[in-house]
Amino acid sequence: MIISANFKANHTRKSVASYFTQLSDFIATKETKSEIIVFPPFTTLPETKPKGFKAGAQNGYPAEKGAYTGEICLDQLTDCGVDTILVGHSERRHVLKESQEFIARKFEFFKRHNFTILYCVGEPIEIRQKGIESVMAYIEKQFEGIDTSYTNLVLAYEPVWAIGTGLSATVDDIEEVHMSLRKGLECPILYGGSVNLANCKEILQSPSVDGVLIGGFSLQVEDFCKVIAIAEEIV
Ligand code: PGA
C-alpha cells in the first residue's frame, strides 16, 4: 500500500518540521509496512529529514539547471535528496495550464534520471457526465508521450471534480476506472480526490486500489496518521 500526502502550497518550514517528526515517530512506533510519501512545499525540502518515509517534489522543471526563472531543476532537487516527483497533477494541468506535451517532456526527463514518478490522470466533471467511455478516452490522451512501462511509475487516478471538493468518487466509480487502467498496466494505481477518514477504509479495501494520494485531509499529521493506521489493517 502506498499512502501519500500532497501539501500543495500549505505549511511552513516550522510546521513541516514538526509534522515530519511526528510522522517519523508514528511510523517507527507502529512499525508500519505501507510506503509513505509526502510532497511538502519546495521551501521546506532542504531542512526536512524524513525518517521512515520519503519526501518528494510537487513539481520540477525538466532540465539539470539553467536560465529558468522561478523554476526548480534537477540539481536543486537532488541537492535536497529528492528522487520522487509528482507529474501531471490536475492543478498543474488546469490551473497552471501545462500541456500534455510539456508534461510528457517532464516525465521523460525525470524518468531518465530514475526518479519515482507519481503520475496523475483524471477527468473533469463535464467528461464524467458523459459516461465511462468518455472518461477512459479522456484519460487515454493523458498517456500521450508517457512510458507506462517505466519501472518507477506509480499512477494516481484523481478525478478533477473530486479534488478539494469534499466529493469523493464512489468505490464503484474508482473500481471501474482502475480495472480499465489495470488492463494495460503493471504499476501501482492510487486513488486521489477528497480522501478522508470517513471514506478511506472502503477505498483502500478495494482490490483495484494500491493506495491513496491525499491533499486537504493530509494537512494535519494526526489525520494522516489515522489513514496510515487504517491502511495497515488492510495490508
Ligand atoms: P484532496 O486533493 O484530497 O484535497 O481532494 C487530492 C490531490 O490533489 O492530490
PDB file of C-alpha atoms and ligand atoms in Angstrom:
ATOM      1  CA  MET A   1       0.000   0.000   0.000  1.00  0.00           C
ATOM      2  CA  ILE A   2       1.253   3.487  -0.837  1.00  0.00           C
ATOM      3  CA  ILE A   3      -0.117   6.296   1.299  1.00  0.00           C
ATOM      4  CA  SER A   4       0.872   9.718   0.055  1.00  0.00           C
ATOM      5  CA  ALA A   5       0.238  13.304   1.092  1.00  0.00           C
ATOM      6  CA  ASN A   6       0.256  16.360  -1.140  1.00  0.00           C
ATOM      7  CA  PHE A   7       0.560  19.546   0.921  1.00  0.00           C
ATOM      8  CA  LYS A   8       0.299  21.792  -2.164  1.00  0.00           C
ATOM      9  CA  ALA A   9       1.088  25.403  -1.101  1.00  0.00           C
ATOM     10  CA  ASN A  10       0.320  24.771   2.558  1.00  0.00           C
ATOM     11  CA  HIS A  11       2.589  24.611   5.623  1.00  0.00           C
ATOM     12  CA  THR A  12       5.805  26.407   6.501  1.00  0.00           C
ATOM     13  CA  ARG A  13       9.292  25.186   7.417  1.00  0.00           C
ATOM     14  CA  LYS A  14       8.401  25.120  11.100  1.00  0.00           C
ATOM     15  CA  SER A  15       5.118  23.287  10.746  1.00  0.00           C
ATOM     16  CA  VAL A  16       6.581  20.755   8.306  1.00  0.00           C
ATOM     17  CA  ALA A  17       9.493  20.075  10.661  1.00  0.00           C
ATOM     18  CA  SER A  18       7.110  19.263  13.482  1.00  0.00           C
ATOM     19  CA  TYR A  19       4.829  17.264  11.128  1.00  0.00           C
ATOM     20  CA  PHE A  20       7.800  15.191   9.937  1.00  0.00           C
ATOM     21  CA  THR A  21       8.964  14.477  13.490  1.00  0.00           C
ATOM     22  CA  GLN A  22       5.513  13.288  14.488  1.00  0.00           C
ATOM     23  CA  LEU A  23       5.107  11.228  11.341  1.00  0.00           C
ATOM     24  CA  SER A  24       8.512   9.568  11.781  1.00  0.00           C
ATOM     25  CA  ASP A  25       7.685   8.747  15.406  1.00  0.00           C
ATOM     26  CA  PHE A  26       4.343   7.283  14.395  1.00  0.00           C
ATOM     27  CA  ILE A  27       5.903   5.142  11.658  1.00  0.00           C
ATOM     28  CA  ALA A  28       8.653   3.914  13.983  1.00  0.00           C
ATOM     29  CA  THR A  29       6.294   3.110  16.856  1.00  0.00           C
ATOM     30  CA  LYS A  30       3.719   1.323  14.723  1.00  0.00           C
ATOM     31  CA  GLU A  31       6.342  -0.344  12.507  1.00  0.00           C
ATOM     32  CA  THR A  32       4.163   0.442   9.520  1.00  0.00           C
ATOM     33  CA  LYS A  33       4.564  -1.561   6.351  1.00  0.00           C
ATOM     34  CA  SER A  34       2.945   0.887   3.943  1.00  0.00           C
ATOM     35  CA  GLU A  35       5.144   3.057   1.782  1.00  0.00           C
ATOM     36  CA  ILE A  36       4.609   6.650   2.851  1.00  0.00           C
ATOM     37  CA  ILE A  37       5.417   9.593   0.581  1.00  0.00           C
ATOM     38  CA  VAL A  38       4.883  13.240   1.494  1.00  0.00           C
ATOM     39  CA  PHE A  39       5.043  16.088  -1.025  1.00  0.00           C
ATOM     40  CA  PRO A  40       5.724  19.246   1.006  1.00  0.00           C
ATOM     41  CA  PRO A  41       6.393  22.712  -0.485  1.00  0.00           C
ATOM     42  CA  PHE A  42       9.866  23.209  -2.028  1.00  0.00           C
ATOM     43  CA  THR A  43      10.934  25.700   0.641  1.00  0.00           C
ATOM     44  CA  THR A  44      10.727  23.026   3.317  1.00  0.00           C
ATOM     45  CA  LEU A  45      12.703  20.366   1.443  1.00  0.00           C
ATOM     46  CA  PRO A  46      16.282  21.323   2.402  1.00  0.00           C
ATOM     47  CA  GLU A  47      15.665  21.129   6.119  1.00  0.00           C
ATOM     48  CA  THR A  48      13.268  18.256   6.381  1.00  0.00           C
ATOM     49  CA  LYS A  49      14.732  14.946   7.340  1.00  0.00           C
ATOM     50  CA  PRO A  50      12.130  12.306   6.543  1.00  0.00           C
ATOM     51  CA  LYS A  51      12.720   9.137   8.540  1.00  0.00           C
ATOM     52  CA  GLY A  52      10.818   6.004   7.625  1.00  0.00           C
ATOM     53  CA  PHE A  53       9.134   7.751   4.706  1.00  0.00           C
ATOM     54  CA  LYS A  54      10.006   9.758   1.623  1.00  0.00           C
ATOM     55  CA  ALA A  55       9.675  13.438   0.841  1.00  0.00           C
ATOM     56  CA  GLY A  56       9.030  14.114  -2.833  1.00  0.00           C
ATOM     57  CA  ALA A  57       8.780  17.194  -5.052  1.00  0.00           C
ATOM     58  CA  GLN A  58       5.382  18.523  -6.122  1.00  0.00           C
ATOM     59  CA  ASN A  59       6.943  19.686  -9.380  1.00  0.00           C
ATOM     60  CA  GLY A  60      10.232  20.163 -11.199  1.00  0.00           C
ATOM     61  CA  TYR A  61      11.437  21.732 -14.436  1.00  0.00           C
ATOM     62  CA  PRO A  62      12.810  19.243 -16.986  1.00  0.00           C
ATOM     63  CA  ALA A  63      16.394  20.480 -17.062  1.00  0.00           C
ATOM     64  CA  GLU A  64      19.503  19.885 -14.982  1.00  0.00           C
ATOM     65  CA  LYS A  65      19.932  23.599 -14.246  1.00  0.00           C
ATOM     66  CA  GLY A  66      19.917  26.868 -16.136  1.00  0.00           C
ATOM     67  CA  ALA A  67      18.025  30.022 -17.042  1.00  0.00           C
ATOM     68  CA  TYR A  68      14.520  29.047 -15.919  1.00  0.00           C
ATOM     69  CA  THR A  69      13.490  31.875 -13.622  1.00  0.00           C
ATOM     70  CA  GLY A  70      11.276  30.715 -10.819  1.00  0.00           C
ATOM     71  CA  GLU A  71      11.700  27.028 -11.536  1.00  0.00           C
ATOM     72  CA  ILE A  72      13.386  24.229  -9.600  1.00  0.00           C
ATOM     73  CA  CYS A  73      15.536  21.859 -11.673  1.00  0.00           C
ATOM     74  CA  LEU A  74      17.232  18.520 -11.175  1.00  0.00           C
ATOM     75  CA  ASP A  75      20.309  19.984  -9.459  1.00  0.00           C
ATOM     76  CA  GLN A  76      18.210  21.643  -6.770  1.00  0.00           C
ATOM     77  CA  LEU A  77      16.063  18.562  -6.230  1.00  0.00           C
ATOM     78  CA  THR A  78      18.953  16.132  -5.907  1.00  0.00           C
ATOM     79  CA  ASP A  79      20.691  18.620  -3.623  1.00  0.00           C
ATOM     80  CA  CYS A  80      17.683  18.193  -1.311  1.00  0.00           C
ATOM     81  CA  GLY A  81      17.904  14.404  -1.544  1.00  0.00           C
ATOM     82  CA  VAL A  82      14.719  14.168  -3.614  1.00  0.00           C
ATOM     83  CA  ASP A  83      14.195  11.271  -6.039  1.00  0.00           C
ATOM     84  CA  THR A  84      10.385  11.250  -6.217  1.00  0.00           C
ATOM     85  CA  ILE A  85       8.179  13.682  -8.111  1.00  0.00           C
ATOM     86  CA  LEU A  86       4.523  14.382  -8.879  1.00  0.00           C
ATOM     87  CA  VAL A  87       3.864  14.843 -12.597  1.00  0.00           C
ATOM     88  CA  GLY A  88       0.576  15.676 -14.303  1.00  0.00           C
ATOM     89  CA  HIS A  89      -1.352  16.769 -11.213  1.00  0.00           C
ATOM     90  CA  SER A  90      -4.671  18.314 -12.213  1.00  0.00           C
ATOM     91  CA  GLU A  91      -3.768  21.669 -10.680  1.00  0.00           C
ATOM     92  CA  ARG A  92      -0.686  21.814 -12.927  1.00  0.00           C
ATOM     93  CA  ARG A  93      -2.789  20.790 -15.917  1.00  0.00           C
ATOM     94  CA  HIS A  94      -5.778  23.063 -15.304  1.00  0.00           C
ATOM     95  CA  VAL A  95      -4.622  25.939 -13.111  1.00  0.00           C
ATOM     96  CA  LEU A  96      -1.038  26.262 -14.382  1.00  0.00           C
ATOM     97  CA  LYS A  97      -2.064  25.259 -17.924  1.00  0.00           C
ATOM     98  CA  GLU A  98       0.639  22.660 -18.520  1.00  0.00           C
ATOM     99  CA  SER A  99       0.123  20.924 -21.844  1.00  0.00           C
ATOM    100  CA  GLN A 100       0.307  17.168 -22.345  1.00  0.00           C
ATOM    101  CA  GLU A 101       3.363  17.737 -24.495  1.00  0.00           C
ATOM    102  CA  PHE A 102       5.167  19.564 -21.680  1.00  0.00           C
ATOM    103  CA  ILE A 103       4.030  17.034 -19.089  1.00  0.00           C
ATOM    104  CA  ALA A 104       5.379  14.218 -21.279  1.00  0.00           C
ATOM    105  CA  ARG A 105       8.703  16.046 -21.604  1.00  0.00           C
ATOM    106  CA  LYS A 106       8.871  16.387 -17.838  1.00  0.00           C
ATOM    107  CA  PHE A 107       8.028  12.710 -17.410  1.00  0.00           C
ATOM    108  CA  GLU A 108      10.789  11.673 -19.856  1.00  0.00           C
ATOM    109  CA  PHE A 109      13.347  13.888 -18.177  1.00  0.00           C
ATOM    110  CA  PHE A 110      12.738  12.621 -14.668  1.00  0.00           C
ATOM    111  CA  LYS A 111      12.482   9.059 -15.944  1.00  0.00           C
ATOM    112  CA  ARG A 112      15.917   9.464 -17.490  1.00  0.00           C
ATOM    113  CA  HIS A 113      17.126  10.435 -14.030  1.00  0.00           C
ATOM    114  CA  ASN A 114      15.484   7.430 -12.408  1.00  0.00           C
ATOM    115  CA  PHE A 115      13.009   9.368 -10.308  1.00  0.00           C
ATOM    116  CA  THR A 116       9.983   7.626  -8.913  1.00  0.00           C
ATOM    117  CA  ILE A 117       7.201   9.377 -10.807  1.00  0.00           C
ATOM    118  CA  LEU A 118       3.755   9.670  -9.319  1.00  0.00           C
ATOM    119  CA  TYR A 119       1.815  10.382 -12.473  1.00  0.00           C
ATOM    120  CA  CYS A 120      -1.709  11.791 -12.124  1.00  0.00           C
ATOM    121  CA  VAL A 121      -4.594  11.410 -14.537  1.00  0.00           C
ATOM    122  CA  GLY A 122      -8.275  12.225 -14.211  1.00  0.00           C
ATOM    123  CA  GLU A 123     -11.269  13.732 -15.936  1.00  0.00           C
ATOM    124  CA  PRO A 124     -13.217  16.960 -15.322  1.00  0.00           C
ATOM    125  CA  ILE A 125     -16.902  16.853 -14.415  1.00  0.00           C
ATOM    126  CA  GLU A 126     -18.244  17.511 -17.931  1.00  0.00           C
ATOM    127  CA  ILE A 127     -16.442  14.400 -19.169  1.00  0.00           C
ATOM    128  CA  ARG A 128     -17.600  12.281 -16.232  1.00  0.00           C
ATOM    129  CA  GLN A 129     -21.196  13.274 -17.019  1.00  0.00           C
ATOM    130  CA  LYS A 130     -20.839  11.757 -20.480  1.00  0.00           C
ATOM    131  CA  GLY A 131     -20.107   8.319 -19.046  1.00  0.00           C
ATOM    132  CA  ILE A 132     -17.252   5.873 -18.607  1.00  0.00           C
ATOM    133  CA  GLU A 133     -16.296   5.620 -22.290  1.00  0.00           C
ATOM    134  CA  SER A 134     -15.683   9.352 -22.443  1.00  0.00           C
ATOM    135  CA  VAL A 135     -13.773   9.174 -19.165  1.00  0.00           C
ATOM    136  CA  MET A 136     -11.434   6.472 -20.462  1.00  0.00           C
ATOM    137  CA  ALA A 137     -10.959   8.236 -23.802  1.00  0.00           C
ATOM    138  CA  TYR A 138     -10.044  11.431 -21.933  1.00  0.00           C
ATOM    139  CA  ILE A 139      -7.581   9.604 -19.681  1.00  0.00           C
ATOM    140  CA  GLU A 140      -6.079   7.814 -22.692  1.00  0.00           C
ATOM    141  CA  LYS A 141      -4.990  11.221 -24.012  1.00  0.00           C
ATOM    142  CA  GLN A 142      -3.226  11.903 -20.733  1.00  0.00           C
ATOM    143  CA  PHE A 143      -0.979   8.942 -21.520  1.00  0.00           C
ATOM    144  CA  GLU A 144       0.280  10.505 -24.748  1.00  0.00           C
ATOM    145  CA  GLY A 145       4.058  10.557 -24.637  1.00  0.00           C
ATOM    146  CA  ILE A 146       4.127   8.688 -21.315  1.00  0.00           C
ATOM    147  CA  ASP A 147       6.082   5.456 -20.945  1.00  0.00           C
ATOM    148  CA  THR A 148       3.628   3.427 -18.873  1.00  0.00           C
ATOM    149  CA  SER A 149       6.093   0.542 -18.676  1.00  0.00           C
ATOM    150  CA  TYR A 150       8.559   2.680 -16.677  1.00  0.00           C
ATOM    151  CA  THR A 151       9.694   0.665 -13.646  1.00  0.00           C
ATOM    152  CA  ASN A 152       9.447   3.533 -11.161  1.00  0.00           C
ATOM    153  CA  LEU A 153       5.982   4.632 -12.179  1.00  0.00           C
ATOM    154  CA  VAL A 154       3.116   4.999  -9.715  1.00  0.00           C
ATOM    155  CA  LEU A 155      -0.177   6.061 -11.241  1.00  0.00           C
ATOM    156  CA  ALA A 156      -2.780   8.143  -9.419  1.00  0.00           C
ATOM    157  CA  TYR A 157      -6.331   8.337 -10.700  1.00  0.00           C
ATOM    158  CA  GLU A 158      -7.626  11.689  -9.498  1.00  0.00           C
ATOM    159  CA  PRO A 159     -10.931  12.856 -10.973  1.00  0.00           C
ATOM    160  CA  VAL A 160     -10.731  16.649 -11.168  1.00  0.00           C
ATOM    161  CA  TRP A 161     -14.257  17.040  -9.792  1.00  0.00           C
ATOM    162  CA  ALA A 162     -13.285  15.152  -6.642  1.00  0.00           C
ATOM    163  CA  ILE A 163     -10.138  17.122  -5.831  1.00  0.00           C
ATOM    164  CA  GLY A 164     -10.584  19.506  -2.936  1.00  0.00           C
ATOM    165  CA  THR A 165     -14.346  19.405  -3.277  1.00  0.00           C
ATOM    166  CA  GLY A 166     -15.228  17.047  -0.437  1.00  0.00           C
ATOM    167  CA  LEU A 167     -16.981  14.944  -3.054  1.00  0.00           C
ATOM    168  CA  SER A 168     -15.017  11.732  -3.440  1.00  0.00           C
ATOM    169  CA  ALA A 169     -15.693   9.323  -6.282  1.00  0.00           C
ATOM    170  CA  THR A 170     -17.629   6.278  -5.143  1.00  0.00           C
ATOM    171  CA  VAL A 171     -15.827   2.965  -4.820  1.00  0.00           C
ATOM    172  CA  ASP A 172     -17.779   1.771  -7.878  1.00  0.00           C
ATOM    173  CA  ASP A 173     -16.560   4.759  -9.908  1.00  0.00           C
ATOM    174  CA  ILE A 174     -12.995   4.162  -8.760  1.00  0.00           C
ATOM    175  CA  GLU A 175     -13.091   0.439  -9.473  1.00  0.00           C
ATOM    176  CA  GLU A 176     -14.492   0.937 -12.928  1.00  0.00           C
ATOM    177  CA  VAL A 177     -11.647   3.250 -13.914  1.00  0.00           C
ATOM    178  CA  HIS A 178      -8.926   1.326 -12.064  1.00  0.00           C
ATOM    179  CA  MET A 179      -9.936  -2.014 -13.574  1.00  0.00           C
ATOM    180  CA  SER A 180      -9.855  -0.492 -17.009  1.00  0.00           C
ATOM    181  CA  LEU A 181      -6.427   1.113 -16.391  1.00  0.00           C
ATOM    182  CA  ARG A 182      -5.119  -2.101 -14.904  1.00  0.00           C
ATOM    183  CA  LYS A 183      -5.569  -3.965 -18.201  1.00  0.00           C
ATOM    184  CA  GLY A 184      -2.552  -2.368 -19.801  1.00  0.00           C
ATOM    185  CA  LEU A 185      -0.501  -1.542 -16.719  1.00  0.00           C
ATOM    186  CA  GLU A 186       1.720  -3.229 -14.170  1.00  0.00           C
ATOM    187  CA  CYS A 187       2.338  -0.256 -11.875  1.00  0.00           C
ATOM    188  CA  PRO A 188       0.569   0.507  -8.585  1.00  0.00           C
ATOM    189  CA  ILE A 189      -2.606   2.582  -9.046  1.00  0.00           C
ATOM    190  CA  LEU A 190      -3.591   5.037  -6.335  1.00  0.00           C
ATOM    191  CA  TYR A 191      -6.814   6.967  -5.936  1.00  0.00           C
ATOM    192  CA  GLY A 192      -6.932  10.658  -5.029  1.00  0.00           C
ATOM    193  CA  GLY A 193      -9.776  13.131  -4.573  1.00  0.00           C
ATOM    194  CA  SER A 194     -11.329  14.080  -1.218  1.00  0.00           C
ATOM    195  CA  VAL A 195      -9.987  11.047   0.597  1.00  0.00           C
ATOM    196  CA  ASN A 196     -10.720  11.379   4.311  1.00  0.00           C
ATOM    197  CA  LEU A 197     -11.275   9.321   7.419  1.00  0.00           C
ATOM    198  CA  ALA A 198     -14.866   8.508   6.522  1.00  0.00           C
ATOM    199  CA  ASN A 199     -14.123   7.042   3.083  1.00  0.00           C
ATOM    200  CA  CYS A 200     -10.517   5.807   3.160  1.00  0.00           C
ATOM    201  CA  LYS A 201     -11.232   2.337   4.539  1.00  0.00           C
ATOM    202  CA  GLU A 202     -13.757   1.475   1.869  1.00  0.00           C
ATOM    203  CA  ILE A 203     -11.494   2.864  -0.861  1.00  0.00           C
ATOM    204  CA  LEU A 204      -8.364   1.120   0.396  1.00  0.00           C
ATOM    205  CA  GLN A 205     -10.220  -2.159   0.766  1.00  0.00           C
ATOM    206  CA  SER A 206     -10.940  -2.264  -2.945  1.00  0.00           C
ATOM    207  CA  PRO A 207      -8.630  -4.794  -4.602  1.00  0.00           C
ATOM    208  CA  SER A 208      -8.242  -2.357  -7.501  1.00  0.00           C
ATOM    209  CA  VAL A 209      -6.672   0.298  -5.253  1.00  0.00           C
ATOM    210  CA  ASP A 210      -2.988   0.178  -4.247  1.00  0.00           C
ATOM    211  CA  GLY A 211      -3.050   3.299  -2.132  1.00  0.00           C
ATOM    212  CA  VAL A 212      -4.153   6.915  -1.930  1.00  0.00           C
ATOM    213  CA  LEU A 213      -2.917  10.436  -2.636  1.00  0.00           C
ATOM    214  CA  ILE A 214      -4.397  12.831  -0.103  1.00  0.00           C
ATOM    215  CA  GLY A 215      -4.484  16.628  -0.248  1.00  0.00           C
ATOM    216  CA  GLY A 216      -6.601  18.503   2.285  1.00  0.00           C
ATOM    217  CA  PHE A 217      -7.006  15.654   4.759  1.00  0.00           C
ATOM    218  CA  SER A 218      -3.237  15.111   4.966  1.00  0.00           C
ATOM    219  CA  LEU A 219      -2.518  18.593   6.298  1.00  0.00           C
ATOM    220  CA  GLN A 220      -2.921  17.621   9.951  1.00  0.00           C
ATOM    221  CA  VAL A 221      -0.427  14.945  10.864  1.00  0.00           C
ATOM    222  CA  GLU A 222      -2.890  13.288  13.260  1.00  0.00           C
ATOM    223  CA  ASP A 223      -5.382  12.818  10.413  1.00  0.00           C
ATOM    224  CA  PHE A 224      -2.767  11.486   8.011  1.00  0.00           C
ATOM    225  CA  CYS A 225      -1.567   9.006  10.653  1.00  0.00           C
ATOM    226  CA  LYS A 226      -5.145   7.783  11.115  1.00  0.00           C
ATOM    227  CA  VAL A 227      -5.338   6.958   7.414  1.00  0.00           C
ATOM    228  CA  ILE A 228      -1.997   5.142   7.609  1.00  0.00           C
ATOM    229  CA  ALA A 229      -3.286   3.142  10.584  1.00  0.00           C
ATOM    230  CA  ILE A 230      -6.348   2.098   8.571  1.00  0.00           C
ATOM    231  CA  ALA A 231      -4.160   1.080   5.617  1.00  0.00           C
ATOM    232  CA  GLU A 232      -2.084  -1.035   7.985  1.00  0.00           C
ATOM    233  CA  GLU A 233      -5.168  -3.021   8.995  1.00  0.00           C
ATOM    234  CA  ILE A 234      -5.806  -3.826   5.353  1.00  0.00           C
ATOM    235  CA  VAL A 235      -2.308  -4.930   4.214  1.00  0.00           C
TER     236      VAL A 235
HETATM  237  P1  PGA B   1      -7.780  16.459  -1.971  1.00  0.00           P
HETATM  238  O1  PGA B   1      -6.564  16.586  -3.001  1.00  0.00           O
HETATM  239  O2  PGA B   1      -7.502  15.232  -1.132  1.00  0.00           O
HETATM  240  O3  PGA B   1      -7.743  17.731  -1.178  1.00  0.00           O
HETATM  241  O4  PGA B   1      -9.011  16.294  -2.762  1.00  0.00           O
HETATM  242  C1  PGA B   1      -6.033  15.458  -3.642  1.00  0.00           C
HETATM  243  C2  PGA B   1      -4.922  15.860  -4.567  1.00  0.00           C
HETATM  244  O5  PGA B   1      -4.967  16.969  -5.117  1.00  0.00           O
HETATM  245  O6  PGA B   1      -3.975  15.089  -4.786  1.00  0.00           O
END
